[in-house]
């Protein structure tokens, strides 16, 4: 059976062939659904003429969202780590706080956090894990995307040991369709240069990059700054093992590819922007985490002007108040008023960056997940602005009209 739903506004999501732009909003629009698959989207009169009378909903309809960077396994640490002193200080506090974890805490918190992702309208994730403990709660919640299984190692020996152990864990995993697991580095300051290059050259991956000015000092100065002291405290031969360059972006520019995610990218100069644009990598912004840890935000307007592919994430509950992508966009809308809500929304629809290309656009033949944002009597003239600045800022829960289902599109 085909279900037709109509609403005062329908947001089709990403424009066909233009992942950086959203398709125009449809006033008095409708979506025809066959199970979880979209059969048609367009003006209500046109959709009803093909599929019959629509069920009217007092809502904005839109495709499901992506959270392109989160650490689900840290969900039990909400409120545990103070911010404001920069990344090196935060990492030290984080490591100390994580030791307080009690048995069973992470599993319970991950289950609740995965349910919160669903309430926030998320269909696909880019989850970061030292283990693969998040696989079960993500699968149980029906979420797709990619788990980036991190490998650390300051010395070549430690790196190879960690990589072999991680490979055994992945081989024993059984992700469901639509949820893949890939090997990935963590950051330039947590993996020796050869190991970092090997991981990036191996395929898709996610890299915390240029999150703090301390990373620039690590790559570009003789002392290597705060992260250099961390290396020295572990007995590592800093000058033999660290990756170097004018900046973190410069240090990895030859390895970054379009299938990589560069996460955070707060400390960028103009040359870094040019280099990033040339790589084709997707930059994932986590503005609430950046503001909490650093008191800074990424250069949104400059990133957009450079034509760099963008997505949005929340980082972990240890540095952000929730896992809602729209709440991240609401912060950017407030802090960078020159960038419209319609321009921000595509950051939350970039499923292709996570290996979930079906998420982010209402296209005939696809099952991207379809959401309803209840209007509760409101009649906003700009649905994108209302969705981001009101619905997203208040973190209201979505209603799911159809859940996402992995698989190729079958355009009609």
Short mmCIF file of C-alpha atoms in Angstrom, two decimals:
data_model
loop_
_atom_site.label_atom_id
_atom_site.label_comp_id
_atom_site.label_asym_id
_atom_site.label_seq_id
_atom_site.Cartn_x
_atom_site.Cartn_y
_atom_site.Cartn_z
CA UNK A 1 0.00 0.00 0.00
CA UNK A 2 1.08 3.57 -0.66
CA UNK A 3 0.71 6.15 2.06
CA UNK A 4 0.54 9.82 1.06
CA UNK A 5 1.28 12.48 3.66
CA UNK A 6 0.95 16.22 3.11
CA UNK A 7 2.29 19.16 5.09
CA UNK A 8 2.50 22.94 4.94
CA UNK A 9 6.19 22.52 4.09
CA UNK A 10 8.32 19.71 2.67
CA UNK A 11 12.11 19.99 2.65
CA UNK A 12 13.39 17.55 0.00
CA UNK A 13 16.94 17.59 1.35
CA UNK A 14 20.01 17.71 -0.85
CA UNK A 15 19.53 18.98 -4.37
CA UNK A 16 20.26 16.30 -7.01
CA UNK A 17 23.88 16.53 -8.09
CA UNK A 18 24.61 19.36 -5.65
CA UNK A 19 25.59 17.93 -2.25
CA UNK A 20 26.51 21.40 -0.97
CA UNK A 21 23.01 22.82 -1.51
CA UNK A 22 19.54 21.92 -0.37
CA UNK A 23 16.64 21.61 -2.80
CA UNK A 24 14.02 24.38 -2.55
CA UNK A 25 11.35 23.96 0.10
CA UNK A 26 7.94 22.90 -1.22
CA UNK A 27 4.96 24.82 0.16
CA UNK A 28 1.82 22.67 0.57
CA UNK A 29 3.86 19.63 -0.36
CA UNK A 30 3.43 15.88 -0.07
CA UNK A 31 5.42 12.66 0.06
CA UNK A 32 4.18 9.28 -1.20
CA UNK A 33 5.61 6.30 0.69
CA UNK A 34 5.53 2.62 -0.17
CA UNK A 35 6.67 1.01 3.05
CA UNK A 36 9.87 2.85 3.88
CA UNK A 37 10.60 3.84 0.29
CA UNK A 38 9.79 7.19 -1.25
CA UNK A 39 7.66 6.92 -4.36
CA UNK A 40 7.21 10.64 -5.01
CA UNK A 41 7.79 14.07 -3.48
CA UNK A 42 6.41 17.36 -4.72
CA UNK A 43 3.47 19.76 -4.57
CA UNK A 44 0.49 18.18 -2.87
CA UNK A 45 -1.81 18.48 -5.89
CA UNK A 46 0.68 16.66 -8.13
CA UNK A 47 1.35 13.83 -5.68
CA UNK A 48 -2.37 13.37 -4.93
CA UNK A 49 -3.14 13.23 -8.64
CA UNK A 50 -0.88 10.17 -8.91
CA UNK A 51 -1.45 8.39 -5.61
CA UNK A 52 -4.72 9.61 -4.11
CA UNK A 53 -5.77 11.78 -1.21
CA UNK A 54 -3.09 12.70 1.31
CA UNK A 55 -3.18 12.51 5.08
CA UNK A 56 -2.58 16.11 6.29
CA UNK A 57 0.07 16.61 8.96
CA UNK A 58 0.78 19.78 10.93
CA UNK A 59 4.53 19.47 10.45
CA UNK A 60 7.57 20.14 8.31
CA UNK A 61 8.57 16.96 6.44
CA UNK A 62 12.22 16.25 5.68
CA UNK A 63 14.74 13.44 5.17
CA UNK A 64 16.49 11.96 8.21
CA UNK A 65 19.76 13.45 9.45
CA UNK A 66 23.36 12.38 9.93
CA UNK A 67 25.64 12.79 12.93
CA UNK A 68 29.01 12.58 11.22
CA UNK A 69 31.18 12.51 14.34
CA UNK A 70 30.39 11.11 17.76
CA UNK A 71 32.00 8.90 20.38
CA UNK A 72 29.08 6.78 21.58
CA UNK A 73 31.32 4.75 23.89
CA UNK A 74 31.94 7.89 26.00
CA UNK A 75 28.26 8.58 26.64
CA UNK A 76 28.56 7.68 30.33
CA UNK A 77 31.00 10.56 30.82
CA UNK A 78 28.49 13.36 30.42
CA UNK A 79 29.48 16.22 32.72
CA UNK A 80 32.67 14.47 33.89
CA UNK A 81 35.32 16.63 32.18
CA UNK A 82 35.72 20.39 32.55
CA UNK A 83 36.49 22.45 29.47
CA UNK A 84 37.80 25.88 28.62
CA UNK A 85 41.56 25.35 28.95
CA UNK A 86 42.27 23.91 25.50
CA UNK A 87 42.63 20.40 24.12
CA UNK A 88 45.85 19.19 25.83
CA UNK A 89 44.47 20.11 29.26
CA UNK A 90 41.11 18.57 28.42
CA UNK A 91 42.73 15.30 27.34
CA UNK A 92 44.61 15.04 30.63
CA UNK A 93 41.39 15.60 32.58
CA UNK A 94 39.55 13.16 30.32
CA UNK A 95 42.09 10.35 30.84
CA UNK A 96 41.92 10.79 34.60
CA UNK A 97 38.12 10.94 34.63
CA UNK A 98 37.71 7.84 32.46
CA UNK A 99 39.44 5.77 35.11
CA UNK A 100 36.36 6.29 37.31
CA UNK A 101 34.19 4.27 34.94
CA UNK A 102 32.25 1.54 36.72
CA UNK A 103 31.38 -1.82 35.20
CA UNK A 104 28.21 -1.67 33.11
CA UNK A 105 28.12 2.13 32.91
CA UNK A 106 29.23 2.47 29.28
CA UNK A 107 26.80 -0.16 27.98
CA UNK A 108 23.77 1.35 29.70
CA UNK A 109 24.68 4.89 28.62
CA UNK A 110 25.33 3.85 25.01
CA UNK A 111 21.89 2.25 24.76
CA UNK A 112 20.19 5.41 26.00
CA UNK A 113 22.34 7.64 23.79
CA UNK A 114 21.50 5.57 20.69
CA UNK A 115 17.81 6.05 21.46
CA UNK A 116 18.44 9.79 21.82
CA UNK A 117 20.02 9.81 18.36
CA UNK A 118 16.82 8.36 16.93
CA UNK A 119 14.72 10.98 18.73
CA UNK A 120 17.02 13.63 17.25
CA UNK A 121 16.17 12.37 13.74
CA UNK A 122 19.51 10.68 13.04
CA UNK A 123 19.62 7.83 10.53
CA UNK A 124 23.38 7.52 9.93
CA UNK A 125 26.43 8.12 12.09
CA UNK A 126 30.18 8.45 11.92
CA UNK A 127 30.97 6.85 15.27
CA UNK A 128 34.49 6.81 16.68
CA UNK A 129 35.54 3.92 18.87
CA UNK A 130 38.64 2.51 20.54
CA UNK A 131 36.60 -0.69 20.89
CA UNK A 132 33.57 -1.85 18.92
CA UNK A 133 31.29 -1.81 21.95
CA UNK A 134 29.04 0.72 20.22
CA UNK A 135 28.17 -1.71 17.43
CA UNK A 136 25.40 -3.47 19.35
CA UNK A 137 23.52 -0.35 20.54
CA UNK A 138 23.81 1.33 17.13
CA UNK A 139 22.51 -1.79 15.40
CA UNK A 140 19.69 -2.19 17.93
CA UNK A 141 18.61 1.40 17.26
CA UNK A 142 18.57 0.74 13.49
CA UNK A 143 21.30 3.26 12.72
CA UNK A 144 23.53 3.05 9.65
CA UNK A 145 26.79 4.67 8.63
CA UNK A 146 30.35 3.91 9.70
CA UNK A 147 32.15 2.99 12.90
CA UNK A 148 35.71 4.29 12.64
CA UNK A 149 37.78 1.85 14.70
CA UNK A 150 40.74 3.85 15.94
CA UNK A 151 44.32 2.63 16.10
CA UNK A 152 46.87 4.41 18.31
CA UNK A 153 50.62 3.99 18.68
CA UNK A 154 53.44 6.44 19.37
CA UNK A 155 56.16 3.96 18.47
CA UNK A 156 56.22 1.59 15.48
CA UNK A 157 56.11 -1.45 17.76
CA UNK A 158 53.14 -0.19 19.77
CA UNK A 159 51.36 0.78 16.57
CA UNK A 160 51.75 -2.65 14.96
CA UNK A 161 50.60 -4.39 18.14
CA UNK A 162 47.55 -2.15 18.39
CA UNK A 163 46.75 -2.58 14.70
CA UNK A 164 46.91 -6.37 14.90
CA UNK A 165 44.70 -6.44 17.99
CA UNK A 166 42.19 -4.10 16.36
CA UNK A 167 42.10 -6.26 13.24
CA UNK A 168 41.16 -9.31 15.32
CA UNK A 169 38.33 -7.37 16.95
CA UNK A 170 36.97 -6.26 13.56
CA UNK A 171 37.19 -9.78 12.12
CA UNK A 172 35.03 -11.03 14.98
CA UNK A 173 32.43 -8.29 14.50
CA UNK A 174 29.25 -8.81 12.51
CA UNK A 175 27.84 -5.40 11.54
CA UNK A 176 24.36 -5.45 10.00
CA UNK A 177 23.71 -4.18 6.45
CA UNK A 178 24.21 -0.45 6.27
CA UNK A 179 26.65 -0.21 9.21
CA UNK A 180 30.28 -0.72 8.21
CA UNK A 181 33.42 -0.85 10.36
CA UNK A 182 36.70 0.60 9.06
CA UNK A 183 40.21 1.01 10.44
CA UNK A 184 41.07 4.62 11.23
CA UNK A 185 43.67 6.85 12.88
CA UNK A 186 42.81 9.14 15.78
CA UNK A 187 44.96 12.27 15.42
CA UNK A 188 48.40 13.46 14.38
CA UNK A 189 49.52 13.62 18.01
CA UNK A 190 48.47 10.06 18.92
CA UNK A 191 50.06 8.00 16.13
CA UNK A 192 53.61 7.99 14.79
CA UNK A 193 54.13 9.44 11.33
CA UNK A 194 54.55 6.17 9.43
CA UNK A 195 51.56 4.56 11.13
CA UNK A 196 49.40 7.60 10.47
CA UNK A 197 50.28 7.64 6.78
CA UNK A 198 49.65 3.90 6.50
CA UNK A 199 46.18 4.21 8.01
CA UNK A 200 45.19 7.13 5.80
CA UNK A 201 46.44 5.38 2.69
CA UNK A 202 44.46 2.27 3.59
CA UNK A 203 41.03 3.63 2.66
CA UNK A 204 38.19 5.55 4.30
CA UNK A 205 39.02 7.04 7.67
CA UNK A 206 38.36 9.82 10.14
CA UNK A 207 41.06 12.07 11.57
CA UNK A 208 40.78 14.62 14.37
CA UNK A 209 42.60 17.51 12.72
CA UNK A 210 43.53 21.11 13.62
CA UNK A 211 41.24 21.03 16.64
CA UNK A 212 43.55 23.20 18.75
CA UNK A 213 46.51 25.55 18.09
CA UNK A 214 48.62 23.09 20.12
CA UNK A 215 48.52 20.76 17.11
CA UNK A 216 50.16 23.43 14.98
CA UNK A 217 52.93 23.75 17.56
CA UNK A 218 53.29 19.97 17.58
CA UNK A 219 53.89 19.85 13.83
CA UNK A 220 55.78 23.09 13.24
CA UNK A 221 57.93 23.96 16.27
CA UNK A 222 61.16 22.52 17.61
CA UNK A 223 59.73 21.83 21.05
CA UNK A 224 56.40 20.49 19.69
CA UNK A 225 54.60 22.27 22.54
CA UNK A 226 52.17 20.57 24.90
CA UNK A 227 51.77 17.48 22.75
CA UNK A 228 55.55 17.20 22.47
CA UNK A 229 55.76 17.07 26.24
CA UNK A 230 53.17 14.29 26.16
CA UNK A 231 55.36 12.32 23.74
CA UNK A 232 58.42 12.88 25.93
CA UNK A 233 56.59 11.71 29.06
CA UNK A 234 55.92 8.40 27.31
CA UNK A 235 59.56 7.97 26.40
CA UNK A 236 58.97 8.38 22.66
CA UNK A 237 61.67 9.70 20.34
CA UNK A 238 59.75 12.80 19.34
CA UNK A 239 61.83 13.99 16.42
CA UNK A 240 61.93 10.54 14.84
CA UNK A 241 58.24 9.72 15.21
CA UNK A 242 56.08 12.80 14.90
CA UNK A 243 54.62 14.01 11.65
CA UNK A 244 55.79 17.50 10.74
CA UNK A 245 54.70 20.35 8.53
CA UNK A 246 53.81 24.02 8.48
CA UNK A 247 50.48 23.05 10.06
CA UNK A 248 48.49 19.88 10.79
CA UNK A 249 46.74 20.18 7.43
CA UNK A 250 50.07 20.64 5.65
CA UNK A 251 51.46 17.57 7.42
CA UNK A 252 48.76 15.23 6.04
CA UNK A 253 47.81 16.95 2.79
CA UNK A 254 49.36 14.26 0.63
CA UNK A 255 47.40 11.48 2.35
CA UNK A 256 43.94 13.07 2.62
CA UNK A 257 41.42 11.95 -0.01
CA UNK A 258 37.69 12.51 -0.70
CA UNK A 259 36.86 9.37 1.32
CA UNK A 260 38.36 10.87 4.49
CA UNK A 261 36.73 12.93 7.22
CA UNK A 262 38.79 15.74 8.75
CA UNK A 263 37.11 16.47 12.06
CA UNK A 264 36.98 19.82 13.88
CA UNK A 265 39.37 21.95 11.74
CA UNK A 266 39.15 24.97 14.02
CA UNK A 267 42.73 26.23 13.73
CA UNK A 268 42.96 26.92 9.99
CA UNK A 269 44.69 29.72 8.13
CA UNK A 270 44.03 30.64 4.52
CA UNK A 271 46.70 28.29 3.18
CA UNK A 272 45.19 25.43 5.18
CA UNK A 273 41.82 26.16 3.59
CA UNK A 274 43.37 25.99 0.13
CA UNK A 275 45.10 22.70 0.92
CA UNK A 276 41.97 21.14 2.40
CA UNK A 277 39.90 22.13 -0.61
CA UNK A 278 42.43 20.43 -2.89
CA UNK A 279 42.18 17.12 -1.01
CA UNK A 280 38.41 16.76 -1.43
CA UNK A 281 38.13 15.50 2.17
CA UNK A 282 34.94 16.29 4.09
CA UNK A 283 35.38 18.56 7.10
CA UNK A 284 33.12 17.63 10.01
CA UNK A 285 32.27 20.54 12.31
CA UNK A 286 31.50 19.97 16.02
CA UNK A 287 30.97 23.56 17.17
CA UNK A 288 29.49 22.94 20.63
CA UNK A 289 32.44 20.72 21.57
CA UNK A 290 34.89 23.29 20.20
CA UNK A 291 33.28 26.10 22.15
CA UNK A 292 33.30 23.98 25.33
CA UNK A 293 36.92 22.80 25.12
CA UNK A 294 38.56 25.75 23.36
CA UNK A 295 36.15 28.64 23.56
CA UNK A 296 36.43 28.88 19.77
CA UNK A 297 34.45 28.00 16.65
CA UNK A 298 35.53 26.90 13.16
CA UNK A 299 35.76 29.46 10.34
CA UNK A 300 32.40 28.56 8.83
CA UNK A 301 32.16 31.31 6.22
CA UNK A 302 35.72 30.69 5.03
CA UNK A 303 35.13 26.93 4.79
CA UNK A 304 32.00 27.51 2.73
CA UNK A 305 33.72 30.05 0.50
CA UNK A 306 36.54 27.57 -0.15
CA UNK A 307 34.05 25.01 -1.42
CA UNK A 308 35.13 22.38 1.11
CA UNK A 309 32.59 19.56 1.62
CA UNK A 310 31.09 19.86 5.09
CA UNK A 311 29.17 17.72 7.56
CA UNK A 312 28.20 18.17 11.19
CA UNK A 313 28.81 16.07 14.29
CA UNK A 314 28.40 16.37 18.03
CA UNK A 315 31.58 14.75 19.38
CA UNK A 316 30.91 12.96 22.68
CA UNK A 317 28.69 13.69 25.64
CA UNK A 318 31.93 14.35 27.53
CA UNK A 319 32.23 17.65 25.61
CA UNK A 320 28.74 18.38 24.23
CA UNK A 321 25.34 18.50 25.95
CA UNK A 322 23.55 16.22 23.47
CA UNK A 323 23.94 14.20 20.26
CA UNK A 324 21.46 16.31 18.24
CA UNK A 325 22.91 17.58 14.93
CA UNK A 326 20.30 20.34 14.61
CA UNK A 327 21.44 21.78 17.95
CA UNK A 328 24.93 22.15 16.46
CA UNK A 329 23.48 23.98 13.46
CA UNK A 330 21.42 26.20 15.77
CA UNK A 331 24.64 27.35 17.45
CA UNK A 332 26.25 28.12 14.10
CA UNK A 333 23.15 30.01 12.98
CA UNK A 334 23.30 32.21 16.10
CA UNK A 335 27.04 32.79 15.98
CA UNK A 336 27.40 33.21 12.20
CA UNK A 337 24.20 35.03 11.20
CA UNK A 338 25.44 35.68 7.66
CA UNK A 339 25.02 31.95 6.88
CA UNK A 340 21.37 31.04 6.36
CA UNK A 341 19.66 28.03 7.86
CA UNK A 342 19.01 26.71 4.36
CA UNK A 343 22.76 26.74 3.74
CA UNK A 344 23.46 24.97 7.04
CA UNK A 345 20.98 22.11 6.71
CA UNK A 346 22.98 20.23 4.03
CA UNK A 347 25.67 19.66 6.67
CA UNK A 348 23.19 17.38 8.46
CA UNK A 349 22.25 15.51 5.28
CA UNK A 350 25.71 14.44 4.06
CA UNK A 351 25.11 10.71 4.33
CA UNK A 352 27.47 10.02 1.45
CA UNK A 353 30.43 11.06 3.63
CA UNK A 354 29.56 8.20 6.01
CA UNK A 355 28.98 5.50 3.41
CA UNK A 356 25.21 6.05 3.61
CA UNK A 357 24.36 7.82 0.33
CA UNK A 358 20.67 6.98 0.69
CA UNK A 359 20.39 9.33 3.68
CA UNK A 360 19.80 13.04 3.12
CA UNK A 361 17.49 13.35 0.11
CA UNK A 362 13.86 12.47 -0.58
CA UNK A 363 14.35 10.72 -3.90
CA UNK A 364 11.95 8.29 -5.60
CA UNK A 365 13.11 4.73 -5.04
CA UNK A 366 15.20 5.52 -1.96
CA UNK A 367 14.58 4.90 1.73
CA UNK A 368 16.43 7.74 3.44
CA UNK A 369 14.23 7.89 6.52
CA UNK A 370 11.45 10.48 6.58
CA UNK A 371 10.88 12.81 9.52
CA UNK A 372 8.06 15.07 10.65
CA UNK A 373 8.91 18.11 12.78
CA UNK A 374 5.58 19.02 14.45
CA UNK A 375 4.65 22.66 13.87
CA UNK A 376 2.16 22.79 16.74
CA UNK A 377 0.16 25.46 14.95
CA UNK A 378 3.11 27.60 13.86
CA UNK A 379 3.20 28.77 10.24
CA UNK A 380 6.80 29.88 9.60
CA UNK A 381 7.45 31.71 6.32
CA UNK A 382 10.93 30.12 6.20
CA UNK A 383 10.76 26.43 7.21
CA UNK A 384 14.53 25.96 7.24
CA UNK A 385 14.98 28.89 9.59
CA UNK A 386 12.24 27.60 11.89
CA UNK A 387 13.64 24.07 11.82
CA UNK A 388 17.15 25.17 12.81
CA UNK A 389 16.54 28.21 15.02
CA UNK A 390 13.44 27.02 16.88
CA UNK A 391 12.96 23.25 16.56
CA UNK A 392 16.70 22.53 16.61
CA UNK A 393 17.63 25.08 19.25
CA UNK A 394 14.97 23.67 21.60
CA UNK A 395 15.98 20.08 20.74
CA UNK A 396 12.42 18.97 20.12
CA UNK A 397 11.98 15.28 19.18
CA UNK A 398 11.08 14.25 15.65
CA UNK A 399 8.31 11.91 14.58
CA UNK A 400 9.45 9.17 12.20
CA UNK A 401 7.16 8.54 9.23
CA UNK A 402 9.52 5.97 7.70
CA UNK A 403 12.80 4.49 8.88
CA UNK A 404 15.89 4.43 6.69
CA UNK A 405 16.84 1.26 4.89
CA UNK A 406 20.26 0.74 3.31
CA UNK A 407 20.50 -0.08 -0.34
CA UNK A 408 20.84 1.51 -3.75
CA UNK A 409 18.34 4.00 -5.02
CA UNK A 410 15.95 2.83 -7.70
CA UNK A 411 15.08 6.07 -9.49
CA UNK A 412 11.76 6.03 -11.31
#
